[in-house]
Amino acid sequence: MRIPDNSNIVIFGASGDLSFRKLIPALYQLYVTKQLPDCFFILGVSRTNYSSESYREALSLALIEHSDVDEGTLLTFLEHVYYLAINTSDENDYAKLSLSLNDLYNHYNTPYNTLFYLATPPSLFTVIPECLSKSNLLDQGDGWKRIVIEKPLGYDLASAIALDKSLHHFFDESQIYRIDHYLGKETVQNLLVFRFANGMFEPLWDRKYVDYIEITGAEKLGVEARGRYYEGAGALRDMLQNHLLQVLAMVAMEPPAVINADSTRNEVVKVLQSLKPISEDDLKNNIVLGQYTESTVQGDNMVAYRQEPGVANDSRTETYVAMKLFINNWRWNGVPFYVRTGKRLPTRVTEVVIHFKQTPHPVFGQNAPANKLILRIQPDEGIMMQFGLKNPGSGFEAKEVTMDFRYQDLADEGEIDGRLLNAYERLLLDALNGDATLFARSDAVQACWKFVEPILAYQKGKHALHGYACGTWGPKEAEYLLQVDKRSWRFPCKNLANTQYCEL
Ligand code: BG6
């Protein structure tokens, strides 16, 4: 456990949902577990008219409501929290911020080490750095200054490049921390440890032994209250361009020489830059876009996407995408990666399935099961290996059996510290420690945009959009995508060992 040097956090958008639901609770947990430095302050900045006292009260209510807090510890934590109401897009208001920061730096006697977290709409990602710079807040004292931003990191390749250009005007790349919260998940990081700490899997991890790979990011919820945002995003921008491609990179990358920000991210970007560009044929044959329709699930009426608040009643935004893609490199040449994500599917599950090839000669018949390795990212985090064993009785029939490992069992047996860091705790801690390994680098973000650009262009036109009933695994066409290759998706259930089609 590495405790950051004395440092401070300035949160822009401090009155918003992200701050209340994720950031402050994560900082509180880090405080409780003694992972914050001895001297630190948190300054919330937003337009909303709070005083420091009323902001603390609002946070206190939210923390008590949403998490298990110790009221005494909460009080001491909140003593480190301050609030300043300014118009964050008005350069003149930054004089007030400068005064507040100076007071706090003096009061806490901290070095000027400061993390600026932009929990704001993306339109402010270019405005706030410029105002900070003009007010000399980026070169105050000799402490480090870092900036944290989170998706959407652009809307397409051109806007992502423009955003990077604007940020690089004020920050060096090493000062920019782009959050992809999937990289903060313990089980996504475990992909690296599982692959590179064990000698037995890596030799099989390539085109010679792997038949195909599935990556599923299924969600049970619909778009909830985010219809307005989602209309402009869709499943492609919301999940595939970022989270799922980052997971894919972890599965497919070469071993880094060392685990640090440069070495690891160099390997990540190589994979993303090797994604086979999408052709006209791929658009027709290898991509399925869908949208959920009204249906009844276990007696409950579920509204169609088009009936959700903030959504146009003739919307053509996809809430589901499935695709087959390839990686043009030595290791993966010719191995299909099938990736799917969607809302209103039967359950919430994120997993990677490595399907190994059949044995070269089928001594036990064509039906002997091929080996599968299932890496469950959430929920029921774990790893499951499926292989053939002899079916008891006469003859030599091979039957599929499962060996599984669940993190929860380790916790139950007291072998790991019961509580894992959640994604925001881990990422905030890393940003304070200056470790960018788990943050998306600009070239990786751009490689992802470059890869999805043809699909975005296709999506703008009169593309085929397939309806699927809520509570199903998406359009039938997504099944055909694998059927034509004589393969099929795994239909996972919440229970790791249950591979049957899962009804709600
Ligand atoms: C977010 C998307 O980035 O990730 C959401 O905007 C999605 O639409 C969420 O629901 C999924 O995250 P998780 O951690 O619940 O898998």
PDB file of C-alpha atoms in Angstrom, residues 29 43 115 184 221 237 242 283 308 332 371 374 415 433 435 458:
ATOM      1  CA  GLN A  29     -13.337   5.173   2.001  1.00  0.00           C
ATOM      2  CA  LEU A  43     -12.040  21.794  -2.426  1.00  0.00           C
ATOM      3  CA  LEU A 115      -5.186  17.068  -8.529  1.00  0.00           C
ATOM      4  CA  GLY A 184     -10.146   0.495 -12.115  1.00  0.00           C
ATOM      5  CA  LEU A 221     -30.912  -1.818 -16.706  1.00  0.00           C
ATOM      6  CA  ARG A 237     -19.790   5.323 -27.819  1.00  0.00           C
ATOM      7  CA  ASN A 242     -13.931   2.633 -24.426  1.00  0.00           C
ATOM      8  CA  LEU A 283     -20.372  -3.311 -41.811  1.00  0.00           C
ATOM      9  CA  GLU A 308     -37.805   6.482 -22.376  1.00  0.00           C
ATOM     10  CA  TRP A 332      -3.891 -13.194 -33.162  1.00  0.00           C
ATOM     11  CA  ASN A 371     -11.836 -26.303 -23.568  1.00  0.00           C
ATOM     12  CA  ILE A 374     -14.204 -17.993 -18.588  1.00  0.00           C
ATOM     13  CA  GLU A 415      -7.324 -15.352   2.450  1.00  0.00           C
ATOM     14  CA  ASN A 433       0.398   8.674  -6.397  1.00  0.00           C
ATOM     15  CA  ASP A 435       0.764   6.180 -11.332  1.00  0.00           C
ATOM     16  CA  TYR A 458     -22.599   3.729 -40.927  1.00  0.00           C
TER      17      TYR A 458
END
